CSV table of C-alpha atoms in Angstrom, one decimal:
chain,number,residue,atom,x,y,z
X,1,MET,CA,15.6,-22.8,21.8
X,2,THR,CA,14.1,-19.1,22.3
X,3,ALA,CA,12.8,-17.0,19.2
X,4,LEU,CA,16.1,-15.1,19.1
X,5,GLN,CA,19.4,-17.0,19.9
X,6,HIS,CA,22.7,-15.1,19.5
X,7,VAL,CA,25.8,-17.2,19.8
X,8,LYS,CA,29.3,-16.5,19.3
X,9,LEU,CA,32.2,-19.1,18.6
X,10,GLY,CA,35.2,-17.6,18.3
X,11,THR,CA,34.6,-14.8,15.8
X,12,TYR,CA,31.0,-15.9,14.9
X,13,TYR,CA,27.4,-14.9,15.6
X,14,VAL,CA,24.4,-17.0,14.8
X,15,VAL,CA,21.1,-15.0,14.4
X,16,HIS,CA,18.0,-17.1,14.6
X,17,LEU,CA,15.0,-15.2,13.0
X,18,PRO,CA,12.0,-15.7,14.8
X,19,GLU,CA,9.8,-15.4,11.2
X,20,PRO,CA,11.0,-15.8,7.7
X,21,ASP,CA,9.6,-12.2,6.6
X,22,ASP,CA,10.2,-10.2,9.6
X,23,PHE,CA,11.8,-7.3,8.3
X,24,ASP,CA,11.9,-5.1,11.4
X,25,PHE,CA,13.9,-7.8,13.4
X,26,TRP,CA,16.4,-8.2,10.7
X,27,ARG,CA,16.7,-4.3,10.6
X,28,GLU,CA,17.2,-4.1,14.4
X,29,ARG,CA,19.8,-6.8,14.4
X,30,VAL,CA,21.7,-5.4,11.6
X,31,ARG,CA,22.2,-2.2,12.9
X,32,ALA,CA,23.7,-3.4,15.9
X,33,LEU,CA,26.0,-6.0,14.2
X,34,VAL,CA,27.2,-3.1,11.8
X,35,GLN,CA,27.9,-0.5,14.6
X,36,CYS,CA,30.0,-3.5,16.5
X,37,GLU,CA,31.7,-3.9,13.3
X,38,VAL,CA,30.8,-7.5,12.9
X,39,PRO,CA,31.8,-8.2,9.1
X,40,PRO,CA,29.4,-10.4,6.9
X,41,ASP,CA,31.4,-13.4,6.9
X,42,ARG,CA,31.3,-13.9,10.4
X,43,ILE,CA,27.5,-14.1,10.9
X,44,ALA,CA,25.0,-17.0,10.2
X,45,TRP,CA,21.4,-16.3,9.7
X,46,VAL,CA,19.0,-19.2,10.5
X,47,GLU,CA,15.4,-19.1,9.7
X,48,PRO,CA,12.7,-20.8,11.8
X,49,GLY,CA,12.9,-24.5,11.5
X,50,GLY,CA,17.0,-24.1,10.5
X,51,SER,CA,19.6,-25.4,12.5
X,52,GLY,CA,22.7,-23.7,14.0
X,53,ASP,CA,24.2,-26.7,15.4
X,54,LEU,CA,27.6,-26.0,14.2
X,55,PHE,CA,27.5,-22.6,16.3
X,56,THR,CA,25.8,-23.8,19.3
X,57,HIS,CA,28.9,-24.0,21.6
X,58,GLY,CA,29.8,-20.7,23.7
X,59,GLU,CA,26.7,-19.1,23.6
X,60,ARG,CA,27.1,-15.2,24.2
X,61,ARG,CA,24.9,-12.2,24.2
X,62,MET,CA,24.1,-10.2,21.4
X,63,PRO,CA,26.8,-7.4,21.2
X,64,VAL,CA,26.1,-3.8,22.3
X,65,PRO,CA,27.1,-0.8,20.6
X,66,SER,CA,29.1,1.7,22.5
X,67,ASP,CA,27.7,5.1,22.9
X,68,ASP,CA,30.1,6.6,20.5
X,69,ALA,CA,29.3,3.9,17.6
X,70,ARG,CA,29.0,5.4,14.0
X,71,GLN,CA,25.4,5.8,12.6
X,72,VAL,CA,24.5,3.3,10.3
X,73,ARG,CA,24.1,4.5,6.4
X,74,ALA,CA,20.8,2.7,4.4
X,75,SER,CA,19.6,4.7,1.6
X,76,LYS,CA,15.8,4.8,0.7
X,77,ARG,CA,16.6,2.8,-2.0
X,78,PHE,CA,18.1,0.0,-0.2
X,79,VAL,CA,15.7,0.1,2.5
X,80,SER,CA,12.8,-0.5,-0.2
X,81,LEU,CA,14.5,-3.0,-2.1
X,82,ALA,CA,15.2,-4.6,1.2
X,83,ARG,CA,11.6,-4.8,2.6
X,84,ASN,CA,10.5,-6.9,-0.7
X,85,ALA,CA,13.9,-8.9,-0.9
X,86,ILE,CA,13.4,-10.1,2.6
X,87,LEU,CA,10.2,-11.7,1.6
X,88,HIS,CA,12.0,-14.2,-1.0
X,89,SER,CA,12.4,-17.7,-0.4
X,90,GLU,CA,16.1,-17.5,-1.4
X,91,PRO,CA,17.9,-18.8,2.2
X,92,GLU,CA,21.1,-16.6,1.3
X,93,ARG,CA,18.9,-13.4,1.6
X,94,PHE,CA,19.8,-12.4,5.0
X,95,ALA,CA,23.5,-12.5,4.2
X,96,LEU,CA,23.2,-11.2,0.9
X,97,LEU,CA,21.3,-8.0,2.4
X,98,TYR,CA,23.7,-7.6,5.6
X,99,ARG,CA,26.8,-7.9,2.8
X,100,LEU,CA,25.5,-4.7,0.9
X,101,LEU,CA,24.6,-2.9,3.9
X,102,TRP,CA,28.0,-3.5,5.1
X,103,ARG,CA,29.5,-2.4,2.0
X,104,LEU,CA,27.1,0.6,1.9
X,105,GLN,CA,29.3,1.9,5.1
X,106,ALA,CA,32.1,2.4,2.9
X,107,THR,CA,30.7,3.2,-0.4
X,108,PRO,CA,27.3,4.9,0.0
X,109,SER,CA,26.8,5.2,-3.8
X,110,ILE,CA,27.0,1.7,-4.4
X,111,MET,CA,23.0,1.2,-4.8
X,112,GLU,CA,23.5,3.3,-8.1
X,113,ASP,CA,25.8,0.7,-9.8
X,114,LYS,CA,23.6,-1.3,-11.8
X,115,ALA,CA,26.4,-3.6,-12.6
X,116,ASP,CA,27.0,-4.6,-9.1
X,117,PRO,CA,26.4,-8.2,-8.6
X,118,ASP,CA,25.1,-7.6,-5.0
X,119,VAL,CA,22.9,-4.8,-6.2
X,120,ARG,CA,21.5,-6.9,-9.3
X,121,ARG,CA,21.0,-9.7,-7.1
X,122,VAL,CA,18.7,-7.8,-4.6
X,123,GLU,CA,16.9,-6.1,-7.0
X,124,ASP,CA,16.0,-9.6,-8.8
X,125,LEU,CA,14.8,-10.7,-5.4
X,126,ALA,CA,12.6,-7.7,-4.9
X,127,ARG,CA,11.1,-8.2,-8.4
X,128,ASN,CA,10.1,-12.0,-7.9
X,129,VAL,CA,8.3,-11.0,-4.6
X,130,ARG,CA,6.7,-8.0,-6.3
X,131,ARG,CA,5.8,-10.5,-9.0
X,132,ASP,CA,4.5,-13.3,-6.5
X,133,SER,CA,2.3,-10.5,-4.7
X,134,HIS,CA,0.7,-9.3,-8.1
X,135,LYS,CA,-0.1,-13.0,-8.9
X,136,MET,CA,-1.7,-13.6,-5.5
X,137,ARG,CA,-3.9,-10.6,-5.6
X,138,ALA,CA,-4.8,-11.5,-9.2
X,139,PHE,CA,-5.6,-15.2,-8.8
X,140,VAL,CA,-7.0,-15.7,-5.2
X,141,ARG,CA,-10.5,-17.2,-5.9
X,142,PHE,CA,-12.9,-17.3,-2.6
X,143,ARG,CA,-15.3,-20.3,-2.5
X,144,LEU,CA,-18.3,-19.8,-0.2
X,145,VAL,CA,-18.7,-22.6,2.4
X,146,GLU,CA,-21.4,-22.8,5.2
X,147,ASN,CA,-20.2,-22.8,8.8
X,148,GLU,CA,-21.4,-22.1,12.6
X,149,ASP,CA,-19.6,-19.7,14.3
X,150,GLY,CA,-18.9,-20.3,18.2
X,151,ASP,CA,-22.3,-19.3,19.4
X,152,GLY,CA,-23.8,-22.1,17.2
X,153,ASP,CA,-25.1,-19.3,14.4
X,154,ALA,CA,-24.9,-20.2,10.7
X,155,GLY,CA,-23.1,-17.8,8.4
X,156,GLU,CA,-21.3,-17.3,5.2
X,157,HIS,CA,-17.6,-18.1,5.1
X,158,TYR,CA,-15.5,-17.7,2.1
X,159,VAL,CA,-12.0,-19.8,1.7
X,160,ALA,CA,-9.3,-19.8,-0.8
X,161,TRP,CA,-6.1,-21.8,-1.5
X,162,PHE,CA,-3.0,-20.0,-2.9
X,163,GLU,CA,0.5,-21.5,-3.2
X,164,PRO,CA,2.9,-18.6,-3.2
X,165,GLU,CA,6.4,-19.2,-4.3
X,166,HIS,CA,7.8,-16.5,-1.3
X,167,HIS,CA,6.9,-15.4,2.2
X,168,ILE,CA,4.1,-12.7,1.1
X,169,LEU,CA,1.3,-13.9,2.9
X,170,ARG,CA,1.6,-11.6,5.6
X,171,ALA,CA,2.8,-8.6,3.5
X,172,ASN,CA,-0.6,-8.9,1.7
X,173,ALA,CA,-3.1,-9.0,4.5
X,174,GLY,CA,-3.8,-5.6,4.3
X,175,PHE,CA,-4.8,-5.5,0.6
X,176,PHE,CA,-7.2,-8.5,1.0
X,177,MET,CA,-8.6,-7.1,4.4
X,178,ARG,CA,-9.5,-3.6,2.5
X,179,ARG,CA,-10.6,-5.2,-0.5
X,180,PHE,CA,-13.0,-7.8,1.2
X,181,ALA,CA,-13.9,-5.9,4.4
X,182,ASN,CA,-17.5,-7.0,4.5
X,183,MET,CA,-16.6,-10.6,4.0
X,184,ARG,CA,-15.7,-13.4,6.7
X,185,TRP,CA,-12.9,-15.1,4.7
X,186,SER,CA,-9.8,-17.5,5.1
X,187,ILE,CA,-6.7,-17.6,2.6
X,188,LEU,CA,-4.7,-21.0,3.1
X,189,THR,CA,-1.4,-21.6,1.9
X,190,PRO,CA,1.3,-24.1,2.4
X,191,ARG,CA,3.3,-21.3,4.2
X,192,GLY,CA,0.5,-20.3,6.7
X,193,SER,CA,-2.9,-18.9,6.5
X,194,LEU,CA,-5.1,-15.7,7.0
X,195,HIS,CA,-8.4,-15.1,8.6
X,196,TRP,CA,-10.5,-12.2,8.7
X,197,ASP,CA,-13.8,-12.3,10.8
X,198,GLY,CA,-15.0,-8.6,9.6
X,199,GLU,CA,-13.3,-6.7,12.4
X,200,THR,CA,-10.1,-8.9,13.2
X,201,MET,CA,-7.3,-10.3,11.3
X,202,SER,CA,-5.6,-13.6,12.8
X,203,GLU,CA,-3.0,-15.9,11.5
X,204,GLY,CA,-2.7,-19.7,11.4
X,205,PRO,CA,-0.8,-22.7,10.8
X,206,PRO,CA,0.3,-23.8,7.2
X,207,ALA,CA,-2.6,-25.6,5.3
X,208,GLU,CA,-3.0,-28.3,2.8
X,209,ARG,CA,-5.0,-28.3,-0.6
X,210,SER,CA,-7.7,-30.5,0.8
X,211,ASP,CA,-8.3,-28.2,3.5
X,212,ALA,CA,-10.1,-25.7,1.0
X,213,PRO,CA,-13.2,-26.2,-0.6
X,214,GLY,CA,-13.2,-27.7,-4.1
X,215,GLY,CA,-16.1,-25.4,-5.6
X,216,ASP,CA,-19.5,-23.9,-4.6
X,217,PRO,CA,-22.8,-23.1,-6.7
X,218,MET,CA,-21.4,-19.4,-7.5
X,219,GLU,CA,-18.5,-20.9,-9.9
X,220,ASP,CA,-21.1,-21.7,-12.6
X,221,LEU,CA,-22.2,-18.1,-12.8
X,222,TRP,CA,-18.8,-17.0,-12.6
X,223,ARG,CA,-17.5,-19.2,-15.5
X,224,SER,CA,-20.7,-17.8,-17.5
X,225,TYR,CA,-19.6,-14.4,-17.0
X,226,TYR,CA,-15.6,-15.0,-18.0
X,227,ALA,CA,-16.5,-16.9,-21.0
X,228,SER,CA,-19.0,-13.7,-21.9
X,229,ILE,CA,-16.2,-11.3,-21.6
X,230,PHE,CA,-13.6,-13.6,-23.4
X,231,ASN,CA,-12.4,-11.2,-26.3
X,232,PRO,CA,-10.7,-13.5,-29.1
X,233,ALA,CA,-9.7,-10.1,-30.9
X,234,ARG,CA,-7.3,-9.5,-28.0
X,235,LEU,CA,-5.9,-12.9,-27.4
X,236,LYS,CA,-2.3,-13.5,-27.2
X,237,VAL,CA,-1.7,-16.9,-25.5
X,238,GLY,CA,2.0,-16.2,-24.9
X,239,ALA,CA,1.2,-13.0,-22.8
X,240,MET,CA,-1.6,-14.9,-21.2
X,241,LEU,CA,0.5,-17.7,-20.1
X,242,LYS,CA,3.1,-15.0,-18.7
X,243,GLU,CA,0.9,-13.2,-16.8
X,244,MET,CA,-1.5,-16.1,-15.6
X,245,PRO,CA,0.9,-19.5,-15.6
X,246,ARG,CA,-0.6,-22.8,-15.6
X,247,LYS,CA,0.1,-23.5,-12.0
X,248,TYR,CA,-2.6,-21.1,-10.9
X,249,TRP,CA,-5.3,-22.9,-13.4
X,250,LYS,CA,-6.3,-25.6,-10.9
X,251,ASN,CA,-7.7,-22.7,-8.1
X,252,MET,CA,-9.3,-20.9,-10.7
X,253,PRO,CA,-12.9,-22.0,-11.9
X,254,GLU,CA,-12.7,-20.0,-15.3
X,255,ALA,CA,-9.4,-21.9,-16.3
X,256,ALA,CA,-11.1,-24.8,-17.2
X,257,LEU,CA,-12.8,-22.6,-20.0
X,258,ILE,CA,-9.5,-21.6,-21.6
X,259,PRO,CA,-8.5,-24.4,-23.7
X,260,GLU,CA,-12.0,-24.5,-25.3
X,261,LEU,CA,-12.0,-20.7,-25.7
X,262,VAL,CA,-8.4,-20.4,-27.3
X,263,ALA,CA,-9.4,-23.1,-29.4
X,264,GLY,CA,-12.4,-21.3,-30.9
X,265,ALA,CA,-10.9,-17.9,-30.9
X,266,GLN,CA,-10.1,-17.6,-34.4
X,267,LYS,CA,-13.4,-19.0,-35.5
X,268,ARG,CA,-15.0,-16.4,-33.1
X,269,GLU,CA,-13.0,-13.4,-34.3
X,270,SER,CA,-13.9,-14.1,-38.2
X,271,ALA,CA,-17.5,-14.3,-37.1
X,272,MET,CA,-17.1,-10.9,-35.4
X,273,VAL,CA,-15.5,-9.1,-38.1
X,274,GLU,CA,-18.2,-10.4,-40.7
X,275,GLU,CA,-20.8,-9.0,-38.0
X,276,GLY,CA,-18.8,-5.7,-38.0
X,277,ALA,CA,-18.4,-5.9,-34.1
X,278,LEU,CA,-14.2,-5.4,-34.5
X,279,GLU,CA,-14.4,-1.4,-35.3
X,280,PHE,CA,-10.6,-1.2,-35.7
X,281,GLU,CA,-8.1,-3.5,-37.4
X,282,GLU,CA,-4.8,-2.8,-36.1
X,283,ARG,CA,-3.9,-1.4,-32.7
X,284,PRO,CA,-1.4,2.0,-33.0
X,285,ASP,CA,2.0,1.3,-31.8
X,286,THR,CA,2.6,5.2,-30.9
X,287,LEU,CA,1.1,8.0,-29.2
X,288,ALA,CA,1.5,9.9,-32.7
X,289,THR,CA,-0.6,7.4,-34.3
X,290,ILE,CA,-3.5,7.6,-32.0
X,291,ASP,CA,-3.5,11.3,-32.1
X,292,LYS,CA,-3.9,10.9,-35.9
X,293,ALA,CA,-6.2,8.4,-36.0
X,294,ILE,CA,-8.7,9.7,-33.1
X,295,HIS,CA,-8.9,13.2,-35.1
X,296,ALA,CA,-10.4,10.8,-38.3
X,297,CYS,CA,-12.3,8.5,-35.8
X,298,ARG,CA,-16.4,8.5,-36.6
X,299,LYS,CA,-17.0,5.2,-34.9
X,300,CYS,CA,-19.8,6.7,-32.6
X,301,PRO,CA,-22.4,9.7,-32.6
X,302,ILE,CA,-19.9,12.0,-30.8
X,303,GLY,CA,-17.4,12.1,-33.3
X,304,GLN,CA,-20.0,13.3,-35.8
X,305,LEU,CA,-20.6,16.4,-34.0
X,306,ASP,CA,-18.8,19.6,-34.7
X,307,ASN,CA,-15.8,19.4,-32.4
X,308,HIS,CA,-12.0,18.3,-32.3
X,309,ALA,CA,-10.5,15.2,-30.7
X,310,VAL,CA,-8.5,15.8,-27.7
X,311,MET,CA,-5.1,13.7,-27.2
X,312,GLY,CA,-3.8,12.8,-23.9
X,313,GLU,CA,-0.6,14.5,-23.0
X,314,GLY,CA,2.4,13.7,-20.7
X,315,PRO,CA,5.6,11.6,-20.9
X,316,GLN,CA,5.5,8.6,-22.8
X,317,ASP,CA,6.9,6.7,-19.9
X,318,ALA,CA,4.8,8.1,-17.0
X,319,ALA,CA,4.3,5.9,-13.8
X,320,LEU,CA,0.9,7.6,-13.6
X,321,MET,CA,-2.1,8.0,-15.8
X,322,ILE,CA,-4.8,10.0,-15.1
X,323,VAL,CA,-7.9,9.4,-16.8
X,324,GLY,CA,-11.1,11.7,-17.0
X,325,GLU,CA,-14.6,11.6,-18.7
X,326,GLN,CA,-14.1,13.4,-21.9
X,327,PRO,CA,-13.1,16.8,-23.0
X,328,GLY,CA,-15.0,19.9,-22.3
X,329,ASP,CA,-15.9,23.0,-24.3
X,330,GLN,CA,-12.4,24.6,-23.2
X,331,GLU,CA,-10.5,21.5,-23.8
X,332,ASP,CA,-12.1,20.9,-27.3
X,333,GLN,CA,-11.2,24.4,-28.1
X,334,ALA,CA,-7.5,24.3,-26.7
X,335,GLY,CA,-7.0,20.8,-28.0
X,336,ARG,CA,-5.5,19.8,-24.5
X,337,PRO,CA,-7.0,17.7,-21.7
X,338,PHE,CA,-8.1,19.5,-18.3
X,339,VAL,CA,-7.6,23.2,-18.9
X,340,GLY,CA,-11.0,24.3,-18.0
X,341,PRO,CA,-12.5,24.5,-14.5
X,342,ALA,CA,-12.3,21.2,-13.6
X,343,GLY,CA,-8.6,21.0,-14.9
X,344,GLN,CA,-7.9,23.8,-12.8
X,345,LEU,CA,-9.4,22.3,-9.6
X,346,LEU,CA,-7.6,18.9,-10.2
X,347,ASP,CA,-4.1,20.9,-10.7
X,348,MET,CA,-4.8,22.4,-7.2
X,349,HIS,CA,-5.8,19.1,-5.7
X,350,LEU,CA,-2.6,17.1,-7.4
X,351,GLU,CA,-0.4,20.0,-6.1
X,352,LYS,CA,-1.9,19.5,-2.5
X,353,ALA,CA,-1.1,16.0,-2.7
X,354,GLY,CA,2.4,16.2,-3.9
X,355,ILE,CA,1.7,14.8,-7.3
X,356,ASP,CA,3.3,16.2,-10.5
X,357,ARG,CA,0.7,16.9,-13.3
X,358,ARG,CA,3.9,17.4,-15.5
X,359,GLY,CA,5.1,13.8,-14.7
X,360,SER,CA,2.0,12.1,-15.3
X,361,TYR,CA,-0.1,11.1,-18.6
X,362,VAL,CA,-3.6,13.1,-18.5
X,363,THR,CA,-6.1,11.9,-21.0
X,364,ASN,CA,-9.8,11.0,-21.2
X,365,ALA,CA,-12.2,7.9,-21.8
X,366,VAL,CA,-14.0,9.4,-24.7
X,367,LYS,CA,-11.8,11.7,-27.1
X,368,HIS,CA,-14.7,14.1,-28.2
X,369,PHE,CA,-16.6,16.5,-26.2
X,370,LYS,CA,-20.3,15.7,-26.3
X,371,TYR,CA,-22.7,18.3,-26.0
X,372,VAL,CA,-25.9,19.8,-27.0
X,373,GLN,CA,-26.4,23.3,-28.7
X,374,ARG,CA,-28.3,25.9,-26.7
X,375,GLY,CA,-28.1,29.1,-28.6
X,376,LYS,CA,-24.5,30.0,-28.8
X,377,ARG,CA,-23.7,27.7,-25.8
X,378,ARG,CA,-22.8,23.9,-26.0
X,379,LEU,CA,-24.1,22.0,-22.8
X,380,HIS,CA,-22.2,19.2,-21.7
X,381,GLN,CA,-23.8,15.7,-21.9
X,382,ASN,CA,-22.6,12.3,-20.5
X,383,PRO,CA,-21.4,9.7,-22.9
X,384,GLY,CA,-23.4,6.5,-23.0
X,385,ALA,CA,-22.2,3.2,-22.5
X,386,LYS,CA,-21.6,2.5,-26.0
X,387,GLU,CA,-19.8,5.3,-26.9
X,388,ILE,CA,-17.4,4.8,-24.0
X,389,ASP,CA,-16.9,1.2,-24.8
X,390,THR,CA,-16.2,2.2,-28.6
X,391,CYS,CA,-13.5,4.7,-27.2
X,392,ARG,CA,-12.0,2.0,-25.1
X,393,TRP,CA,-9.9,1.0,-28.2
X,394,TRP,CA,-8.0,4.3,-27.8
X,395,ILE,CA,-7.9,4.4,-23.8
X,396,GLU,CA,-6.4,0.6,-24.0
X,397,SER,CA,-3.8,1.5,-26.9
X,398,GLU,CA,-2.7,4.6,-24.7
X,399,ARG,CA,-2.1,2.4,-21.8
X,400,ALA,CA,-0.2,-0.5,-24.0
X,401,ILE,CA,2.2,2.5,-24.8
X,402,VAL,CA,2.7,4.5,-21.7
X,403,GLN,CA,2.4,1.3,-19.6
X,404,PRO,CA,1.7,3.1,-16.3
X,405,LYS,CA,2.3,1.5,-12.8
X,406,LEU,CA,-0.8,3.3,-11.6
X,407,VAL,CA,-3.9,4.2,-13.4
X,408,LEU,CA,-6.4,6.9,-11.7
X,409,ALA,CA,-9.8,6.9,-13.2
X,410,MET,CA,-11.9,9.7,-12.1
X,411,GLY,CA,-15.5,9.2,-12.4
X,412,ALA,CA,-17.8,6.4,-13.4
X,413,SER,CA,-17.0,6.7,-17.2
X,414,ALA,CA,-13.5,6.8,-16.7
X,415,ALA,CA,-13.8,3.6,-14.6
X,416,ARG,CA,-15.8,2.0,-17.3
X,417,ALA,CA,-13.3,2.7,-19.7
X,418,ILE,CA,-10.6,0.9,-17.7
X,419,LEU,CA,-12.5,-1.8,-16.3
X,420,GLY,CA,-15.4,-2.2,-19.1
X,421,LYS,CA,-18.0,-2.5,-16.8
X,422,THR,CA,-19.7,0.1,-14.6
X,423,VAL,CA,-19.1,0.2,-10.7
X,424,SER,CA,-20.2,2.3,-7.8
X,425,ILE,CA,-17.4,5.0,-7.2
X,426,ALA,CA,-18.6,5.0,-3.4
X,427,LYS,CA,-17.8,1.3,-3.2
X,428,VAL,CA,-14.5,1.2,-5.0
X,429,ARG,CA,-12.9,4.3,-4.4
X,430,GLY,CA,-9.6,4.6,-2.4
X,431,GLN,CA,-8.7,1.3,-3.1
X,432,PRO,CA,-6.3,-0.7,-5.5
X,433,ILE,CA,-7.7,-3.0,-8.2
X,434,PRO,CA,-5.2,-5.2,-10.0
X,435,LEU,CA,-5.3,-5.2,-13.7
X,436,GLU,CA,-4.7,-7.6,-16.4
X,437,ASP,CA,-1.0,-6.2,-17.1
X,438,GLY,CA,0.4,-5.9,-13.9
X,439,SER,CA,-0.4,-2.3,-13.1
X,440,GLU,CA,-3.3,-1.0,-10.4
X,441,LEU,CA,-6.6,1.0,-10.7
X,442,TRP,CA,-7.6,3.6,-8.4
X,443,ILE,CA,-11.1,5.2,-8.7
X,444,THR,CA,-12.3,8.5,-7.4
X,445,ALA,CA,-14.4,11.0,-8.0
X,446,HIS,CA,-14.2,13.5,-11.1
X,447,PRO,CA,-13.3,17.0,-10.4
X,448,SER,CA,-16.4,18.3,-11.9
X,449,TYR,CA,-18.4,16.5,-9.5
X,450,LEU,CA,-16.9,18.8,-6.6
X,451,LEU,CA,-17.8,22.1,-8.8
X,452,ARG,CA,-21.6,21.0,-8.8
X,453,LEU,CA,-21.6,20.9,-5.0
X,454,GLU,CA,-21.8,24.0,-2.4
X,455,GLY,CA,-21.5,24.1,1.0
X,456,PRO,CA,-20.6,21.5,3.4
X,457,ALA,CA,-21.3,18.9,0.9
X,458,ARG,CA,-18.5,20.2,-1.4
X,459,GLU,CA,-16.1,20.5,1.7
X,460,GLU,CA,-16.8,16.7,2.7
X,461,GLN,CA,-16.3,15.3,-0.9
X,462,ALA,CA,-13.1,17.5,-1.6
X,463,ARG,CA,-11.9,16.2,1.7
X,464,LEU,CA,-12.6,12.6,0.4
X,465,PHE,CA,-11.1,13.4,-3.1
X,466,ASP,CA,-7.7,14.6,-1.3
X,467,ALA,CA,-7.6,11.5,0.8
X,468,ASP,CA,-8.1,9.4,-2.5
X,469,LEU,CA,-5.5,11.2,-3.7
X,470,ALA,CA,-3.1,11.0,-0.9
X,471,ALA,CA,-3.5,7.3,-0.5
X,472,MET,CA,-2.8,7.0,-4.5
X,473,ARG,CA,0.5,8.9,-4.2
X,474,GLU,CA,1.9,6.7,-1.6
X,475,ARG,CA,0.9,3.5,-3.2
X,476,LEU,CA,2.6,4.9,-6.4
X,477,ALA,CA,5.7,5.5,-4.5
X,478,GLU,CA,5.7,1.9,-3.5
X,479,LEU,CA,5.3,0.9,-7.3
X,480,SER,CA,7.8,3.1,-8.6
X,481,ALA,CA,10.3,1.9,-6.0
X,482,PRO,CA,13.3,-0.1,-8.2
């Protein structure tokens, strides 16, 4: 049987799809079918390995639209949903999408009808696919294996096993290629496999769990790290199981520690309280509460200075949260974030990238201005790691309330506030980092860094900053798509 076979029996067509996730192939065929006015109930969609025996008589070629065939209507919302929904494992997804596209021709506004059963079903499929992709990005764990390449040279190769619910493997290939560009790795799944040799991505056949290694020496180090960062004060078992279902635990080395860590969490939390390690008692549930609390906060030396706390600003339901380091002298006086020279430069680059600051939530990792007095001037000083970590309580509270889809951290201090560790901006900038709440973190330089440069160096860093913002804007559009 050829990769594509269209058969007509009376008034029926059968479309054999070459791959279960081939959106471009499906789009090409449905465009022609709509233009030839073939209704949904006269088409059968067959995935690879499926059977079309009931329609295998009287083979006909694909209908060819006439020169004056009508244009096919497909809104951006429909296309965005279809790209994800087509990756679902539901066998009826192709028929469902074609039926909805067929109805769009007569009722262009149907995608705005939240009560329409076809629209709701497509939204559900797309949502499930996005969730499955998030799980893959969060829970894939590579294990080191020693191997020999074709020239007999030994080298490091990393292999991971994952069991996706849907056809998301190829759709996520680019993410892993960018994230682990300097590694040689393979991802094995029951639906297929991906292989990256540092230069070329290739696909392979489905695999079995036994094809992947069971562990490596690095896992003891990883388990020690996981145990050290486990925070009993933030433990919510129900939320943890929702975000990290048990079925993924068998592939994650740290999962073996979870039952013991959960069991001892209450005891450890009591000890932390007694030692004074818990700086705050109850997490704020509104932005107004945070605003009031940070003005009274004296948990670190910065709060003891003659300054004023500066609260974040922007829509409470913003899809984008922009995080800087700390307020500057002008921000301290105005009581608003990013109103000084760095803020003006940020506004210029945001506008250039097509990002509306007014639609974003803008805040800082540290809420007070740290400075040293020199005569009448207050000179900026970088906050220390302990000061940033103390203020994490506030930035995490803001994130929990705003629930942004994407967080842009500008500078090392902002990155530490979100990740809880210091990272190299040069190594992580311009690439998504999945966060535990399902959002994504993007890291770039702070605008004040550009202000300190001159000549070609400033031009180059401005170019990189613009590239980071442009890539982030495109990703934000994808995450914000219904």
